[in-house]
PDB file of C-alpha atoms in Angstrom:
ATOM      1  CA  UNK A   1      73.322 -15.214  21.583  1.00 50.00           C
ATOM      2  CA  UNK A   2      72.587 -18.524  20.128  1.00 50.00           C
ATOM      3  CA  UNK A   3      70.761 -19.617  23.690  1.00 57.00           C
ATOM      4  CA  UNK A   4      68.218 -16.981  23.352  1.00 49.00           C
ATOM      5  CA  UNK A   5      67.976 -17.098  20.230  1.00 48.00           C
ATOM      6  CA  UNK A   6      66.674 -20.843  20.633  1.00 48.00           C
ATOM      7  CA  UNK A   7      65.106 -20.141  23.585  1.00 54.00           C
ATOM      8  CA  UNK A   8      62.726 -17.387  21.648  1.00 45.00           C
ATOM      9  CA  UNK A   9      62.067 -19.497  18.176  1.00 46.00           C
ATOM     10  CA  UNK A  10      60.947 -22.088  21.219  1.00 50.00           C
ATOM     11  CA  UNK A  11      58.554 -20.014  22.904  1.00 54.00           C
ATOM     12  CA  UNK A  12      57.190 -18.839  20.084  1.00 48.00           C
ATOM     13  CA  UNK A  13      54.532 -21.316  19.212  1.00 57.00           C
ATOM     14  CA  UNK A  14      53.407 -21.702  22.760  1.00 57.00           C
ATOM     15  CA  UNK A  15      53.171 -17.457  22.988  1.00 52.00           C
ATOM     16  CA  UNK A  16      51.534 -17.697  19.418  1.00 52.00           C
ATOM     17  CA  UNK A  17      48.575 -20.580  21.055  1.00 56.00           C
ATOM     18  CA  UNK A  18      48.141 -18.177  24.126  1.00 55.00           C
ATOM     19  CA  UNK A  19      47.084 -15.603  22.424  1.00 51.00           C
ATOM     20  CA  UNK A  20      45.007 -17.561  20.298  1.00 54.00           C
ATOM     21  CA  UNK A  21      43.143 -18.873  23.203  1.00 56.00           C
ATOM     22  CA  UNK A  22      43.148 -15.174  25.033  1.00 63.00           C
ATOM     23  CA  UNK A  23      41.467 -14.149  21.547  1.00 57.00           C
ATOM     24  CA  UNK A  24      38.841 -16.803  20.864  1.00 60.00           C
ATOM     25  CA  UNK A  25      37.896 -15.683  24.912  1.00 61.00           C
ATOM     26  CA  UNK A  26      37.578 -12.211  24.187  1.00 56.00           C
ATOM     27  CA  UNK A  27      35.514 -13.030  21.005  1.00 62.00           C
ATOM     28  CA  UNK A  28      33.438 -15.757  22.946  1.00 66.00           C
ATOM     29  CA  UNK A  29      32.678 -12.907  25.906  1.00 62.00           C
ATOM     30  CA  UNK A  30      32.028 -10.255  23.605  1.00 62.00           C
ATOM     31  CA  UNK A  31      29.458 -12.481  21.715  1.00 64.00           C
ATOM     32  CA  UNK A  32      27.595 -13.095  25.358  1.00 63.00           C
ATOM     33  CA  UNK A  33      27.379  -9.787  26.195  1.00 62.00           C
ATOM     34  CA  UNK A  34      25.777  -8.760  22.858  1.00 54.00           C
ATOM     35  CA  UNK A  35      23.523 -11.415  23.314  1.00 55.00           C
ATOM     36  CA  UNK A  36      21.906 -10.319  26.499  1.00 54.00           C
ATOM     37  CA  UNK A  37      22.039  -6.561  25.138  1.00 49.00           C
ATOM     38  CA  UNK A  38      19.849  -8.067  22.793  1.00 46.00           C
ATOM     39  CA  UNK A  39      16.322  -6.642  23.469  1.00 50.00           C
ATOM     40  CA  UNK A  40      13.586  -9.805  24.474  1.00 51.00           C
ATOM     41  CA  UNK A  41      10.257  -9.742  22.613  1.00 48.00           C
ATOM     42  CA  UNK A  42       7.291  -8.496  25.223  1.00 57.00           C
ATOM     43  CA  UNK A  43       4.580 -11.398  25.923  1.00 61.00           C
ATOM     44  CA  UNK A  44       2.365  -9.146  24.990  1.00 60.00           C
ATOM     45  CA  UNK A  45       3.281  -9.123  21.440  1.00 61.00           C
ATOM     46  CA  UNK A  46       4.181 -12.787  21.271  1.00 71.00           C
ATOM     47  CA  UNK A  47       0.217 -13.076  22.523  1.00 69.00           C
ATOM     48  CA  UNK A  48      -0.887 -10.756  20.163  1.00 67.00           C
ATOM     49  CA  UNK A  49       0.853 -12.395  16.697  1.00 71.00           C
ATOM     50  CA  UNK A  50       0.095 -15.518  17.739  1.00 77.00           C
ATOM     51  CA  UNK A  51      -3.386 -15.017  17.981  1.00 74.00           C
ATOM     52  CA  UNK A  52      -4.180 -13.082  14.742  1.00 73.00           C
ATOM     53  CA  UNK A  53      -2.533 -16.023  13.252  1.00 78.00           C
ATOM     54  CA  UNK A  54      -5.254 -18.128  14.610  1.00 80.00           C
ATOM     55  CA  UNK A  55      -8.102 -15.646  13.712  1.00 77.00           C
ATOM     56  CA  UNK A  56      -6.774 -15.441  10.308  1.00 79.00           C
ATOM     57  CA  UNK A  57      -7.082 -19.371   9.674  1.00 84.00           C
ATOM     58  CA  UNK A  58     -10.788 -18.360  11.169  1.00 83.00           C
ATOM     59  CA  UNK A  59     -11.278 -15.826   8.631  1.00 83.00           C
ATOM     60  CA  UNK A  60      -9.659 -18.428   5.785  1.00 85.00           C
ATOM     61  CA  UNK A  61     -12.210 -20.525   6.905  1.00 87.00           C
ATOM     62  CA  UNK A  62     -15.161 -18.086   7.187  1.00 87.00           C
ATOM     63  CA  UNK A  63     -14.023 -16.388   3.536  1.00 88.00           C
ATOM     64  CA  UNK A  64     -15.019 -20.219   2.333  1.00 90.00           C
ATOM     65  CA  UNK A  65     -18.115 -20.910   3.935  1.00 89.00           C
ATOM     66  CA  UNK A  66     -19.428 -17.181   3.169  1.00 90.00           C
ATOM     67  CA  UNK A  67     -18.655 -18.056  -0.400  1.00 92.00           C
ATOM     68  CA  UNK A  68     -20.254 -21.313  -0.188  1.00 92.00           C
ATOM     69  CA  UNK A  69     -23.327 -19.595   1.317  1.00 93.00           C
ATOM     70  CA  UNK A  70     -23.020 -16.816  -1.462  1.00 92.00           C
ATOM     71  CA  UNK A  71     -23.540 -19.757  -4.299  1.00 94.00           C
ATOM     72  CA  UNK A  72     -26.074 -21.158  -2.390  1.00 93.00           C
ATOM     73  CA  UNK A  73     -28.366 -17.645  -2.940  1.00 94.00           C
ATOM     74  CA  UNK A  74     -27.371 -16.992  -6.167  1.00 94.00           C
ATOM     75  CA  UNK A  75     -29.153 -20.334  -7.017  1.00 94.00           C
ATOM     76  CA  UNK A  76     -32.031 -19.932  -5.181  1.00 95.00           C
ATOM     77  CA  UNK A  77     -32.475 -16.686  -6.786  1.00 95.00           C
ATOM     78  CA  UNK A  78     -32.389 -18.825 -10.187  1.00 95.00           C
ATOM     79  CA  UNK A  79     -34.881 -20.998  -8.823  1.00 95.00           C
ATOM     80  CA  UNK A  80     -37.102 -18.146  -7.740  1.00 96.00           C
ATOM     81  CA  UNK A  81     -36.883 -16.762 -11.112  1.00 96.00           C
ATOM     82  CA  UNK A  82     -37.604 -19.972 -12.916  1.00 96.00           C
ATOM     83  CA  UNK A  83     -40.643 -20.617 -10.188  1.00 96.00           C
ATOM     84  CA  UNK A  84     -42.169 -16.601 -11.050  1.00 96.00           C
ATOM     85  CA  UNK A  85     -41.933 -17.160 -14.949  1.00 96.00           C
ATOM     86  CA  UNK A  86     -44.113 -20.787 -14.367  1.00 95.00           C
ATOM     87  CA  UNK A  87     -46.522 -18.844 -12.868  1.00 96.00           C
ATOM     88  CA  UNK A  88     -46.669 -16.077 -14.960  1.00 96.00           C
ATOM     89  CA  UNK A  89     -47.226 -18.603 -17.741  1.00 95.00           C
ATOM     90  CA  UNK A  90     -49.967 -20.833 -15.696  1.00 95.00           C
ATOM     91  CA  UNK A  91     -51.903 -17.553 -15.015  1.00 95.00           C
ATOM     92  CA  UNK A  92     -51.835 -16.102 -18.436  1.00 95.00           C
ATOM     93  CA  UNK A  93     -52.950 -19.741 -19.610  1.00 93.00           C
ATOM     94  CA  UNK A  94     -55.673 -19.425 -16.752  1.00 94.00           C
ATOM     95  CA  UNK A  95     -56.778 -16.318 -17.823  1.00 93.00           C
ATOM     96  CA  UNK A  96     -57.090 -17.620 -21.634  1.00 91.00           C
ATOM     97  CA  UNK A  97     -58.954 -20.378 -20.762  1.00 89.00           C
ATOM     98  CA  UNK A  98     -61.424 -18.707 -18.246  1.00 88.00           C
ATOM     99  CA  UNK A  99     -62.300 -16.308 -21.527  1.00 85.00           C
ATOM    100  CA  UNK A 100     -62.926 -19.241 -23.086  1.00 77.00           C
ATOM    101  CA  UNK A 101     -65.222 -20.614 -20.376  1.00 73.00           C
ATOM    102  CA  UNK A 102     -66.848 -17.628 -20.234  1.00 70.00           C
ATOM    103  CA  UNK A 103     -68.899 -18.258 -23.467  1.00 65.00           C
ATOM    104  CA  UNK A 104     -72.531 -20.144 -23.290  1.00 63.00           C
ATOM    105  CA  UNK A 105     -72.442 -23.618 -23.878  1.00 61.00           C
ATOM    106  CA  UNK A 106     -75.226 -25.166 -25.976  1.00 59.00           C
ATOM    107  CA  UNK A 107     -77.432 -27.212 -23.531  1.00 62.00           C
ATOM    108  CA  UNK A 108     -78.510 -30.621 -25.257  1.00 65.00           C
ATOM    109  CA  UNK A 109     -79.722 -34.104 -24.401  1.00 67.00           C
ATOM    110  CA  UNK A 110     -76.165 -36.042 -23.420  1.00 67.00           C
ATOM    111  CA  UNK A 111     -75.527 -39.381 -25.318  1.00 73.00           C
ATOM    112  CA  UNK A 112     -75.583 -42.533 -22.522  1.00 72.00           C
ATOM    113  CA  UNK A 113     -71.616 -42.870 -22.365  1.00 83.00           C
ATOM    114  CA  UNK A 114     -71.262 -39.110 -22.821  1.00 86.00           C
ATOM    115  CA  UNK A 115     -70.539 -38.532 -18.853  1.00 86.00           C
ATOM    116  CA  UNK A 116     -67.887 -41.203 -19.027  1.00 90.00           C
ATOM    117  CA  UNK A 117     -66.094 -39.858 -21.336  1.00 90.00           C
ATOM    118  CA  UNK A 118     -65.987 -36.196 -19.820  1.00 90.00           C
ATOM    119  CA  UNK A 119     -64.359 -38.083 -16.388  1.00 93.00           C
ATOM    120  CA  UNK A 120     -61.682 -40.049 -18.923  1.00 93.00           C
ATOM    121  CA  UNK A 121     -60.939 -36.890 -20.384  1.00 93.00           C
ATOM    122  CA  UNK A 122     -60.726 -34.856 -16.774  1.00 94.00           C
ATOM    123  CA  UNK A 123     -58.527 -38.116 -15.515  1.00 94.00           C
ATOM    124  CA  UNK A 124     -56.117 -37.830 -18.575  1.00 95.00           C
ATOM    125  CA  UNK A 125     -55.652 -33.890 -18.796  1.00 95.00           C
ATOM    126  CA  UNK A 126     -55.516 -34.104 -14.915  1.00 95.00           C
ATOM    127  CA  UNK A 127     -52.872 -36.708 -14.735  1.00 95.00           C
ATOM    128  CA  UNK A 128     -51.021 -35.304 -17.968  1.00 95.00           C
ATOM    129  CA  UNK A 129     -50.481 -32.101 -16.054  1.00 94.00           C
ATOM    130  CA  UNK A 130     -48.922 -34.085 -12.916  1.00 94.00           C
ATOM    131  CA  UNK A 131     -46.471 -35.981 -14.970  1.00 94.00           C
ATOM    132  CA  UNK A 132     -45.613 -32.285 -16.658  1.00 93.00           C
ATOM    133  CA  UNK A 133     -45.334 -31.159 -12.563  1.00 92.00           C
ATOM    134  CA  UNK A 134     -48.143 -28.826 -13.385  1.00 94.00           C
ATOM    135  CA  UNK A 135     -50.112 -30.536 -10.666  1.00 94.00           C
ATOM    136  CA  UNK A 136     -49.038 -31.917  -6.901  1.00 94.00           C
ATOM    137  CA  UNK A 137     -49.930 -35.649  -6.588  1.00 94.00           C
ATOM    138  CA  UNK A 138     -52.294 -33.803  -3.480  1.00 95.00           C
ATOM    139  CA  UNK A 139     -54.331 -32.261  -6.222  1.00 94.00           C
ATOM    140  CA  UNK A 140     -54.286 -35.367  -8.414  1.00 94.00           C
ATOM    141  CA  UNK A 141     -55.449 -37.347  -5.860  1.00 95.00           C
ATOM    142  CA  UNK A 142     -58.931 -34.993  -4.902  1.00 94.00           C
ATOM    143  CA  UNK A 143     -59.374 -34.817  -9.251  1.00 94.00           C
ATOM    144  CA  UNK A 144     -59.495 -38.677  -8.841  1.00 94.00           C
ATOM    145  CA  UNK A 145     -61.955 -38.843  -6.223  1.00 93.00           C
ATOM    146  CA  UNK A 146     -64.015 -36.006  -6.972  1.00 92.00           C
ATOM    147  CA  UNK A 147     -63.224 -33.797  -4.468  1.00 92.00           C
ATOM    148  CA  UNK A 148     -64.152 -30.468  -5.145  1.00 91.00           C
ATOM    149  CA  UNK A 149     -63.888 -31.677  -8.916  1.00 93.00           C
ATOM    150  CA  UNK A 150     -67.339 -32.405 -11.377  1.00 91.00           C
ATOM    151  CA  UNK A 151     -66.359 -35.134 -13.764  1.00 91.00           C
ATOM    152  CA  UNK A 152     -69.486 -34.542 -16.048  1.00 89.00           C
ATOM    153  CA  UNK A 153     -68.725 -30.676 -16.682  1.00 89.00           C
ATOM    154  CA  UNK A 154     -68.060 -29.660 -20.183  1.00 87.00           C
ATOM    155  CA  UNK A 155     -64.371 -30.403 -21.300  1.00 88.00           C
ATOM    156  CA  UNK A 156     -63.775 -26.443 -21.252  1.00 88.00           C
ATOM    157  CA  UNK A 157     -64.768 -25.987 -18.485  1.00 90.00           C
ATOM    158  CA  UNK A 158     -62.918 -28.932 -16.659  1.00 92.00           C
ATOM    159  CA  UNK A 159     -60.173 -27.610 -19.046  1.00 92.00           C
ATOM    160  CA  UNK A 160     -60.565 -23.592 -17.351  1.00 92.00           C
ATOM    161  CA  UNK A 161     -60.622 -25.391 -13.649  1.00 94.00           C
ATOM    162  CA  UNK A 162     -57.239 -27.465 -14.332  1.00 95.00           C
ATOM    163  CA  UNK A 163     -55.447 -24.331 -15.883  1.00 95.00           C
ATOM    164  CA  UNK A 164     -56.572 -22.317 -12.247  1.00 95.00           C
ATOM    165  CA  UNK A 165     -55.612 -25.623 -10.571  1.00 96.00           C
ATOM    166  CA  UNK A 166     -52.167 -25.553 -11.963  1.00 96.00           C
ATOM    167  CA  UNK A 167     -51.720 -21.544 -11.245  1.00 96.00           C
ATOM    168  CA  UNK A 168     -52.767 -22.045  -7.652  1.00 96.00           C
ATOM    169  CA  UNK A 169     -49.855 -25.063  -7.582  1.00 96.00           C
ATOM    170  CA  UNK A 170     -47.283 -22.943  -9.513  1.00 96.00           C
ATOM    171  CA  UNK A 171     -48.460 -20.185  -7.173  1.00 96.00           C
ATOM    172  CA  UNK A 172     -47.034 -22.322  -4.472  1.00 96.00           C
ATOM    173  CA  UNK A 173     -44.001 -23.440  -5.937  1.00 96.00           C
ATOM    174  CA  UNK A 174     -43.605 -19.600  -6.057  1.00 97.00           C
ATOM    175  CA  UNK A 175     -44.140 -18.863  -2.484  1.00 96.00           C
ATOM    176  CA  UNK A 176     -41.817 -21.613  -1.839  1.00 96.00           C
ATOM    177  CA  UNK A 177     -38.813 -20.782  -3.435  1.00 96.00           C
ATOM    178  CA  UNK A 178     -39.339 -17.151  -1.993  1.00 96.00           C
ATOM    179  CA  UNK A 179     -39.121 -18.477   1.433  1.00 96.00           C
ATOM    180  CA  UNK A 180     -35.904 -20.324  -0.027  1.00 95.00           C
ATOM    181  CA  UNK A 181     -34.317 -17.198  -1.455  1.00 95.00           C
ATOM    182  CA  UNK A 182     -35.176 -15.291   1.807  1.00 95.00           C
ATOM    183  CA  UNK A 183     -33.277 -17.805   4.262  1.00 95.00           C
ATOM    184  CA  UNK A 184     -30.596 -18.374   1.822  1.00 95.00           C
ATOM    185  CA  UNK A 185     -29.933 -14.091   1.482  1.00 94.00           C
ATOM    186  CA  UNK A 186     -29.806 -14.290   5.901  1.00 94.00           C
ATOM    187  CA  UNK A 187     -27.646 -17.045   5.634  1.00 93.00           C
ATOM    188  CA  UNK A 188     -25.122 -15.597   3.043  1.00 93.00           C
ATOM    189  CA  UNK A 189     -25.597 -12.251   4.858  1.00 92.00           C
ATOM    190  CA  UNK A 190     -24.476 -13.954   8.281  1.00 92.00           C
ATOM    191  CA  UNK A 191     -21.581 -15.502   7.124  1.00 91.00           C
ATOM    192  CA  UNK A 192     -19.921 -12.131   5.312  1.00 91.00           C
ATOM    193  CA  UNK A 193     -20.922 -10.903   8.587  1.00 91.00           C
ATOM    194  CA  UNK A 194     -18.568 -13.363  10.584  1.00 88.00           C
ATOM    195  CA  UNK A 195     -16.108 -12.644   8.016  1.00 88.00           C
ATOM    196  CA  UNK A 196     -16.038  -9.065   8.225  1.00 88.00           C
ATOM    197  CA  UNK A 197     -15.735  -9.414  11.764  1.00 87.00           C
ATOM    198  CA  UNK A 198     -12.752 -12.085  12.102  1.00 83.00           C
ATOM    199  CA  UNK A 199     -10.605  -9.525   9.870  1.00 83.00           C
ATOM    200  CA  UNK A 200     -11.571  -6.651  11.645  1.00 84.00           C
ATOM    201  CA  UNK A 201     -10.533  -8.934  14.675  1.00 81.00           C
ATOM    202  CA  UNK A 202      -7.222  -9.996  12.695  1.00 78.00           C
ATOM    203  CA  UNK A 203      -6.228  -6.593  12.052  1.00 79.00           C
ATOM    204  CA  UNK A 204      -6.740  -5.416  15.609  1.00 78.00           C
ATOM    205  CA  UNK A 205      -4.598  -7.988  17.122  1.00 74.00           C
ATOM    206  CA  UNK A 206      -1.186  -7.040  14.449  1.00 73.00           C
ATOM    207  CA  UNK A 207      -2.283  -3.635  15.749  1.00 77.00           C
ATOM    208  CA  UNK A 208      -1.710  -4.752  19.405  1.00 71.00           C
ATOM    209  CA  UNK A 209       1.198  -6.544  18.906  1.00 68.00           C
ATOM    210  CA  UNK A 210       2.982  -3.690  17.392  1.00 67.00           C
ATOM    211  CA  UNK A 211       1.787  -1.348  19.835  1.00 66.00           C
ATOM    212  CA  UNK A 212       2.711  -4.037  22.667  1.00 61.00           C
ATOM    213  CA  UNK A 213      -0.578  -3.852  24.273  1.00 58.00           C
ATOM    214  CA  UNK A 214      -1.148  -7.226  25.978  1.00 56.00           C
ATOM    215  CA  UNK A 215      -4.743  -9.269  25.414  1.00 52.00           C
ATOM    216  CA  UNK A 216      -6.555  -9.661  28.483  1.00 50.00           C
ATOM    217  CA  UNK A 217      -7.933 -12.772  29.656  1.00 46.00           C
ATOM    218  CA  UNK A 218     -11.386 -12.200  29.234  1.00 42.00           C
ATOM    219  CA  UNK A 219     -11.272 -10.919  25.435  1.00 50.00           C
ATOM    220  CA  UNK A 220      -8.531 -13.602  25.051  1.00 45.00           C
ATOM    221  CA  UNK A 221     -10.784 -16.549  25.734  1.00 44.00           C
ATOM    222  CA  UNK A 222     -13.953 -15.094  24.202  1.00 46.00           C
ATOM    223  CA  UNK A 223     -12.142 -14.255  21.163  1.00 49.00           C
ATOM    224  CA  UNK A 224     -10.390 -18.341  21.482  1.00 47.00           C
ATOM    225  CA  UNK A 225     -14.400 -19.333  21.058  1.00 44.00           C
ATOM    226  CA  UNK A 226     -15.231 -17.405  18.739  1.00 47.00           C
ATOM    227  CA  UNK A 227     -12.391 -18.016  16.408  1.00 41.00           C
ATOM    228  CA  UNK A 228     -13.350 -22.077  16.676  1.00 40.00           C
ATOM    229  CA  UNK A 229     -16.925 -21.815  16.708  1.00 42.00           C
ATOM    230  CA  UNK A 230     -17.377 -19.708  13.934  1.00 43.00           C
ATOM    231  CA  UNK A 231     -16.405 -22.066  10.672  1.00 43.00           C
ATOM    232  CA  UNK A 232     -18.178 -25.119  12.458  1.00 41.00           C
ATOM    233  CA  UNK A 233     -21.077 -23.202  12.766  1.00 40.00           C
ATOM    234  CA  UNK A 234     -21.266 -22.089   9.184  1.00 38.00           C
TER     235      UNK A 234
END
């Protein structure tokens, strides 16, 4: 009685390992076969997620330049306004003066250094009015030498012919910032554009990927161009 006895306390530990071991192998095969149960993600999707990841740094990118280009208009429509109220100013001051013109002038023997004086005075109010940017140095430069301009007119009258001279310049300071404004509106118009369509893009591809519908190789690599192209071009 005492032999078995011994005999089972001394198998016990060696029983009590092998069934660890038989245990930890059971646990270790039932972990492997729920791991290939496991369902694999499609290529399709992986393809998919990955790139609407890259078309929605594309679209981070385009949503700055677009509203960069956005900035851009909204101060060239400043400018535009700024250039439209100097010329509504130079042609009301036109207008004045040409009323003013308008009016006979007494006609009367001039004094000897009378003539001289009428070309200081054109060559001051001339060059006063480029300093002021009333005038481009283009038109200072014919006022100096006479082109198209009388230096012995009456001082209204010179003064009526610089006040049209500087509404024909703000005139074109006008037309100038228009053109600006214009190009700046198709600019900021082209980027939202690009934007609009990399999140329309970004959205379609999450749509893909959950619907598992793989990207073909075409649309893949004209959709890889236009995702880098896109910001650089902006």
């Amino acid at each position: 009685m005492e032999t078995a006895m011994h005999s089972f306390l001394v198998s016990l530990p060696q029983a009590a390992a092998l069934w660890v071991v038989i245990l930890g192998a059971v646990l270790l095969a039932a972990a492997m076969i729920a791991r290939t149960q496991q369902p694999s993600v499609p290529a399709a999707v992986t393809d998919n997620l990955r790139f609407a990841d890259e078309v929605a740094i594309a679209a981070d990118r385009a949503a700055t330049t677009a509203a960069r280009r956005r900035a851009e208009w909204a101060t060239a429509q400043e400018r535009l306004d700024a250039a439209w109220l100097a010329y509504d100013v130079a042609d009301r001051s036109a207008r004045e003066a040409a009323k003013a013109a308008a009016f006979p002038l007494i006609s009367k023997r001039r004094k000897p250094d009378e003539n001289r004086a009428r070309q200081r005075y054109l060559h001051h109010a001339a060059s006063a009015a480029c300093r002021n940017q009333d005038l481009s140095i283009a038109q200072l430069n014919d006022v100096f030498a006479h082109r198209g301009w009388n230096p012995r007119l009456h001082p209204v009258v010179q003064e009526s012919l610089l006040r049209q001279a500087v509404r024909a310049h703000r005139f074109d300071e006008y037309q100038m910032a228009l053109d600006a404004e214009r190009a700046s509106w198709q600019e900021a118009e082209s980027a939202a554009d690009a934007l609009r369509s990399l999140r329309l893009e970004a959205a379609a591809a999450v749509t893909r990927a959950a619907a598992g519908e793989p990207v073909s190789d075409e649309r893949w690599f004209a959709d890889q161009w236009t995702t880098a192209e896109l910001p650089a071009a902006a």
